[in-house]
GROMACS .gro file of N, CA and C in nm:
model
  315
    1MET      N    1   2.605   0.517   4.202
    1MET     CA    2   2.581   0.650   4.147
    1MET      C    3   2.614   0.650   3.999
    2ASN      N    4   2.530   0.710   3.921
    2ASN     CA    5   2.553   0.723   3.778
    2ASN      C    6   2.644   0.843   3.755
    3SER      N    7   2.761   0.820   3.698
    3SER     CA    8   2.859   0.926   3.680
    3SER      C    9   2.854   0.988   3.540
    4ASN      N   10   2.755   0.954   3.461
    4ASN     CA   11   2.749   1.007   3.324
    4ASN      C   12   2.738   1.159   3.321
    5TRP      N   13   2.666   1.218   3.415
    5TRP     CA   14   2.653   1.365   3.415
    5TRP      C   15   2.788   1.431   3.441
    6PHE      N   16   2.874   1.369   3.524
    6PHE     CA   17   3.004   1.427   3.553
    6PHE      C   18   3.097   1.416   3.432
    7LYS      N   19   3.075   1.317   3.348
    7LYS     CA   20   3.155   1.303   3.226
    7LYS      C   21   3.130   1.420   3.132
    8ILE      N   22   3.012   1.477   3.136
    8ILE     CA   23   2.983   1.598   3.058
    8ILE      C   24   3.068   1.714   3.110
    9VAL      N   25   3.081   1.723   3.241
    9VAL     CA   26   3.165   1.827   3.302
    9VAL      C   27   3.311   1.807   3.259
   10LEU      N   28   3.357   1.683   3.258
   10LEU     CA   29   3.495   1.655   3.216
   10LEU      C   30   3.520   1.702   3.072
   11LYS      N   31   3.428   1.671   2.984
   11LYS     CA   32   3.444   1.714   2.845
   11LYS      C   33   3.444   1.866   2.834
   12ALA      N   34   3.362   1.932   2.912
   12ALA     CA   35   3.353   2.078   2.908
   12ALA      C   36   3.482   2.144   2.956
   13THR      N   37   3.557   2.075   3.043
   13THR     CA   38   3.683   2.130   3.094
   13THR      C   39   3.805   2.070   3.022
   14ASN      N   40   3.781   2.011   2.906
   14ASN     CA   41   3.887   1.959   2.819
   14ASN      C   42   3.967   1.845   2.883
   15VAL      N   43   3.901   1.763   2.962
   15VAL     CA   44   3.964   1.643   3.017
   15VAL      C   45   3.931   1.528   2.923
   16LYS      N   46   4.035   1.460   2.875
   16LYS     CA   47   4.015   1.346   2.786
   16LYS      C   48   4.013   1.219   2.871
   17TYR      N   49   3.914   1.132   2.845
   17TYR     CA   50   3.908   1.006   2.919
   17TYR      C   51   3.871   0.893   2.825
   18GLY      N   52   3.918   0.774   2.860
   18GLY     CA   53   3.898   0.656   2.777
   18GLY      C   54   3.769   0.582   2.808
   19LYS      N   55   3.763   0.460   2.756
   19LYS     CA   56   3.645   0.375   2.772
   19LYS      C   57   3.632   0.327   2.916
   20LYS      N   58   3.508   0.314   2.959
   20LYS     CA   59   3.472   0.254   3.088
   20LYS      C   60   3.534   0.323   3.208
   21LEU      N   61   3.534   0.456   3.207
   21LEU     CA   62   3.572   0.531   3.327
   21LEU      C   63   3.463   0.511   3.431
   22LEU      N   64   3.502   0.465   3.551
   22LEU     CA   65   3.406   0.440   3.658
   22LEU      C   66   3.434   0.535   3.773
   23LEU      N   67   3.336   0.617   3.806
   23LEU     CA   68   3.348   0.710   3.918
   23LEU      C   69   3.254   0.665   4.029
   24LYS      N   70   3.309   0.638   4.146
   24LYS     CA   71   3.227   0.604   4.262
   24LYS      C   72   3.227   0.726   4.352
   25GLY      N   73   3.121   0.804   4.345
   25GLY     CA   74   3.117   0.934   4.409
   25GLY      C   75   3.172   1.038   4.313
   26VAL      N   76   3.169   1.163   4.354
   26VAL     CA   77   3.209   1.273   4.266
   26VAL      C   78   3.349   1.323   4.304
   27PRO      N   79   3.445   1.315   4.211
   27PRO     CA   80   3.579   1.366   4.240
   27PRO      C   81   3.586   1.517   4.221
   28VAL      N   82   3.699   1.575   4.261
   28VAL     CA   83   3.729   1.715   4.232
   28VAL      C   84   3.834   1.713   4.121
   29ILE      N   85   3.798   1.758   4.002
   29ILE     CA   86   3.892   1.760   3.890
   29ILE      C   87   3.893   1.900   3.833
   30PHE      N   88   4.012   1.962   3.835
   30PHE     CA   89   4.029   2.097   3.785
   30PHE      C   90   4.141   2.097   3.682
   31ASN      N   91   4.108   2.133   3.558
   31ASN     CA   92   4.205   2.137   3.450
   31ASN      C   93   4.224   2.282   3.406
   32LYS      N   94   4.340   2.337   3.437
   32LYS     CA   95   4.371   2.476   3.400
   32LYS      C   96   4.366   2.492   3.248
   33LYS      N   97   4.317   2.606   3.203
   33LYS     CA   98   4.309   2.632   3.059
   33LYS      C   99   4.449   2.619   2.997
   34GLY      N  100   4.459   2.541   2.891
   34GLY     CA  101   4.586   2.518   2.823
   34GLY      C  102   4.658   2.393   2.869
   35ALA      N  103   4.624   2.342   2.987
   35ALA     CA  104   4.689   2.221   3.040
   35ALA      C  105   4.629   2.096   2.976
   36GLN      N  106   4.697   1.983   2.994
   36GLN     CA  107   4.649   1.855   2.941
   36GLN      C  108   4.621   1.760   3.056
   37LEU      N  109   4.501   1.702   3.053
   37LEU     CA  110   4.465   1.602   3.153
   37LEU      C  111   4.401   1.485   3.078
   38GLU      N  112   4.468   1.370   3.082
   38GLU     CA  113   4.420   1.252   3.010
   38GLU      C  114   4.404   1.135   3.107
   39ILE      N  115   4.291   1.066   3.096
   39ILE     CA  116   4.261   0.950   3.179
   39ILE      C  117   4.238   0.833   3.083
   40GLY      N  118   4.309   0.722   3.105
   40GLY     CA  119   4.303   0.607   3.015
   40GLY      C  120   4.176   0.525   3.025
   41ASP      N  121   4.180   0.407   2.962
   41ASP     CA  122   4.068   0.313   2.960
   41ASP      C  123   4.062   0.235   3.091
   42HIS      N  124   3.941   0.198   3.130
   42HIS     CA  125   3.916   0.110   3.245
   42HIS      C  126   3.976   0.167   3.375
   43VAL      N  127   3.959   0.296   3.396
   43VAL     CA  128   4.007   0.361   3.518
   43VAL      C  129   3.892   0.370   3.618
   44THR      N  130   3.920   0.339   3.744
   44THR     CA  131   3.822   0.351   3.852
   44THR      C  132   3.872   0.457   3.950
   45ILE      N  133   3.786   0.554   3.978
   45ILE     CA  134   3.819   0.659   4.074
   45ILE      C  135   3.715   0.654   4.186
   46LYS      N  136   3.762   0.619   4.307
   46LYS     CA  137   3.673   0.607   4.423
   46LYS      C  138   3.682   0.734   4.506
   47ASN      N  139   3.566   0.785   4.544
   47ASN     CA  140   3.559   0.914   4.612
   47ASN      C  141   3.480   0.912   4.741
   48SER      N  142   3.398   0.816   4.762
   48SER     CA  143   3.312   0.817   4.879
   48SER      C  144   3.370   0.732   4.992
   49PHE      N  145   3.335   0.767   5.112
   49PHE     CA  146   3.386   0.702   5.232
   49PHE      C  147   3.369   0.550   5.228
   50LEU      N  148   3.257   0.503   5.180
   50LEU     CA  149   3.228   0.360   5.180
   50LEU      C  150   3.280   0.287   5.057
   51SER      N  151   3.342   0.356   4.963
   51SER     CA  152   3.388   0.291   4.841
   51SER      C  153   3.520   0.217   4.858
   52ASN      N  154   3.591   0.239   4.971
   52ASN     CA  155   3.717   0.170   4.998
   52ASN      C  156   3.725   0.142   5.148
   53LEU      N  157   3.750   0.017   5.182
   53LEU     CA  158   3.750  -0.022   5.324
   53LEU      C  159   3.869   0.033   5.401
   54VAL      N  160   3.969   0.088   5.332
   54VAL     CA  161   4.081   0.154   5.400
   54VAL      C  162   4.031   0.274   5.478
   55GLY      N  163   3.927   0.337   5.428
   55GLY     CA  164   3.873   0.458   5.489
   55GLY      C  165   3.929   0.580   5.420
   56LEU      N  166   3.846   0.649   5.346
   56LEU     CA  167   3.892   0.766   5.271
   56LEU      C  168   3.860   0.891   5.350
   57TYR      N  169   3.957   0.982   5.359
   57TYR     CA  170   3.939   1.107   5.432
   57TYR      C  171   3.890   1.219   5.341
   58GLN      N  172   3.898   1.197   5.211
   58GLN     CA  173   3.859   1.302   5.116
   58GLN      C  174   3.820   1.238   4.983
   59ARG      N  175   3.760   1.319   4.898
   59ARG     CA  176   3.736   1.276   4.761
   59ARG      C  177   3.867   1.278   4.684
   60THR      N  178   3.873   1.211   4.571
   60THR     CA  179   3.990   1.219   4.484
   60THR      C  180   3.997   1.360   4.426
   61ILE      N  181   4.118   1.417   4.426
   61ILE     CA  182   4.141   1.551   4.373
   61ILE      C  183   4.248   1.540   4.265
   62ILE      N  184   4.217   1.585   4.144
   62ILE     CA  185   4.314   1.585   4.034
   62ILE      C  186   4.318   1.726   3.978
   63VAL      N  187   4.438   1.789   3.982
   63VAL     CA  188   4.449   1.931   3.948
   63VAL      C  189   4.571   1.957   3.861
   64THR      N  190   4.552   2.029   3.751
   64THR     CA  191   4.663   2.087   3.675
   64THR      C  192   4.666   2.235   3.713
   65ARG      N  193   4.782   2.284   3.762
   65ARG     CA  194   4.788   2.419   3.818
   65ARG      C  195   4.851   2.524   3.728
   66SER      N  196   4.900   2.487   3.612
   66SER     CA  197   4.957   2.586   3.520
   66SER      C  198   4.916   2.549   3.378
   67PRO      N  199   4.917   2.645   3.287
   67PRO     CA  200   4.879   2.616   3.149
   67PRO      C  201   4.970   2.514   3.081
   68ASP      N  202   5.093   2.496   3.133
   68ASP     CA  203   5.188   2.401   3.075
   68ASP      C  204   5.182   2.263   3.142
   69ALA      N  205   5.099   2.247   3.243
   69ALA     CA  206   5.095   2.122   3.319
   69ALA      C  207   5.034   2.009   3.236
   70LYS      N  208   5.078   1.886   3.269
   70LYS     CA  209   5.024   1.768   3.202
   70LYS      C  210   5.012   1.656   3.304
   71ILE      N  211   4.893   1.597   3.311
   71ILE     CA  212   4.870   1.477   3.390
   71ILE      C  213   4.819   1.370   3.295
   72LYS      N  214   4.887   1.257   3.294
   72LYS     CA  215   4.844   1.144   3.212
   72LYS      C  216   4.828   1.023   3.303
   73ILE      N  217   4.708   0.968   3.306
   73ILE     CA  218   4.676   0.850   3.386
   73ILE      C  219   4.654   0.736   3.288
   74GLY      N  220   4.730   0.627   3.303
   74GLY     CA  221   4.728   0.515   3.210
   74GLY      C  222   4.601   0.431   3.219
   75ASN      N  223   4.605   0.317   3.152
   75ASN     CA  224   4.492   0.224   3.147
   75ASN      C  225   4.491   0.133   3.270
   76ASP      N  226   4.373   0.089   3.308
   76ASP     CA  227   4.355  -0.006   3.419
   76ASP      C  228   4.415   0.046   3.550
   77VAL      N  229   4.387   0.172   3.580
   77VAL     CA  230   4.437   0.237   3.702
   77VAL      C  231   4.324   0.249   3.803
   78GLY      N  232   4.355   0.230   3.930
   78GLY     CA  233   4.259   0.251   4.038
   78GLY      C  234   4.309   0.361   4.130
   79ILE      N  235   4.221   0.454   4.164
   79ILE     CA  236   4.257   0.567   4.250
   79ILE      C  237   4.151   0.576   4.360
   80SER      N  238   4.196   0.587   4.486
   80SER     CA  239   4.103   0.596   4.599
   80SER      C  240   4.135   0.717   4.686
   81GLY      N  241   4.054   0.819   4.679
   81GLY     CA  242   4.067   0.934   4.767
   81GLY      C  243   4.204   0.999   4.763
   82ALA      N  244   4.272   0.995   4.651
   82ALA     CA  245   4.407   1.048   4.639
   82ALA      C  246   4.406   1.190   4.585
   83THR      N  247   4.520   1.258   4.599
   83THR     CA  248   4.540   1.389   4.539
   83THR      C  249   4.652   1.378   4.437
   84ILE      N  250   4.626   1.424   4.314
   84ILE     CA  251   4.728   1.432   4.209
   84ILE      C  252   4.730   1.577   4.165
   85TYR      N  253   4.843   1.645   4.190
   85TYR     CA  254   4.852   1.790   4.172
   85TYR      C  255   4.979   1.821   4.093
   86ALA      N  256   4.965   1.876   3.972
   86ALA     CA  257   5.081   1.898   3.886
   86ALA      C  258   5.094   2.043   3.842
   87ARG      N  259   5.214   2.097   3.859
   87ARG     CA  260   5.250   2.225   3.798
   87ARG      C  261   5.326   2.200   3.667
   88ASN      N  262   5.395   2.086   3.659
   88ASN     CA  263   5.470   2.050   3.538
   88ASN      C  264   5.410   1.925   3.475
   89SER      N  265   5.454   1.807   3.517
   89SER     CA  266   5.407   1.685   3.453
   89SER      C  267   5.406   1.568   3.551
   90ILE      N  268   5.300   1.491   3.546
   90ILE     CA  269   5.289   1.366   3.622
   90ILE      C  270   5.233   1.261   3.527
   91GLU      N  271   5.295   1.144   3.523
   91GLU     CA  272   5.244   1.035   3.442
   91GLU      C  273   5.230   0.912   3.530
   92ILE      N  274   5.110   0.856   3.533
   92ILE     CA  275   5.079   0.734   3.608
   92ILE      C  276   5.072   0.622   3.506
   93GLY      N  277   5.154   0.519   3.523
   93GLY     CA  278   5.160   0.409   3.427
   93GLY      C  279   5.039   0.318   3.433
   94ASP      N  280   5.029   0.230   3.332
   94ASP     CA  281   4.922   0.130   3.325
   94ASP      C  282   4.927   0.037   3.446
   95ASN      N  283   4.812  -0.016   3.483
   95ASN     CA  284   4.798  -0.117   3.588
   95ASN      C  285   4.850  -0.071   3.724
   96THR      N  286   4.829   0.056   3.755
   96THR     CA  287   4.876   0.113   3.881
   96THR      C  288   4.757   0.129   3.978
   97CYS      N  289   4.780   0.098   4.105
   97CYS     CA  290   4.681   0.123   4.209
   97CYS      C  291   4.736   0.235   4.299
   98ILE      N  292   4.661   0.341   4.312
   98ILE     CA  293   4.700   0.452   4.399
   98ILE      C  294   4.615   0.442   4.524
   99GLY      N  295   4.680   0.410   4.635
   99GLY     CA  296   4.613   0.377   4.759
   99GLY      C  297   4.537   0.491   4.823
  100GLY      N  298   4.453   0.455   4.919
  100GLY     CA  299   4.368   0.550   4.988
  100GLY      C  300   4.445   0.667   5.048
  101ASN      N  301   4.400   0.787   5.015
  101ASN     CA  302   4.452   0.911   5.071
  101ASN      C  303   4.596   0.945   5.031
  102CYS      N  304   4.646   0.885   4.925
  102CYS     CA  305   4.782   0.910   4.876
  102CYS      C  306   4.791   1.050   4.815
  103LYS      N  307   4.909   1.112   4.826
  103LYS     CA  308   4.932   1.246   4.767
  103LYS      C  309   5.046   1.235   4.666
  104ILE      N  310   5.022   1.281   4.544
  104ILE     CA  311   5.124   1.285   4.440
  104ILE      C  312   5.131   1.430   4.393
  105LEU      N  313   5.243   1.495   4.425
  105LEU     CA  314   5.259   1.637   4.394
  105LEU      C  315   5.381   1.658   4.308
   0.00000   0.00000   0.00000
């Protein structure tokens, strides 16, 4: 699937992303007005059932829930059907793999 059209949606909702963002399927990304959501370089986000052999129960969901919230995802990160939900701050370091259906709140 070509994810270039979704990158337009990300820019419209003030989500910053780095080089070579790869989306397999369409994630759910909601950035509250005033919040910060940054995705690093070489990040892969898997969303479809067949994109990970672990078996994904849902698409990846990334949400900032307050105007003061901040989510920062580092470089070379892989995410598979996970939920990342922040009211304050969450930072995912470089070279991190977030396993299938993981919840980070």
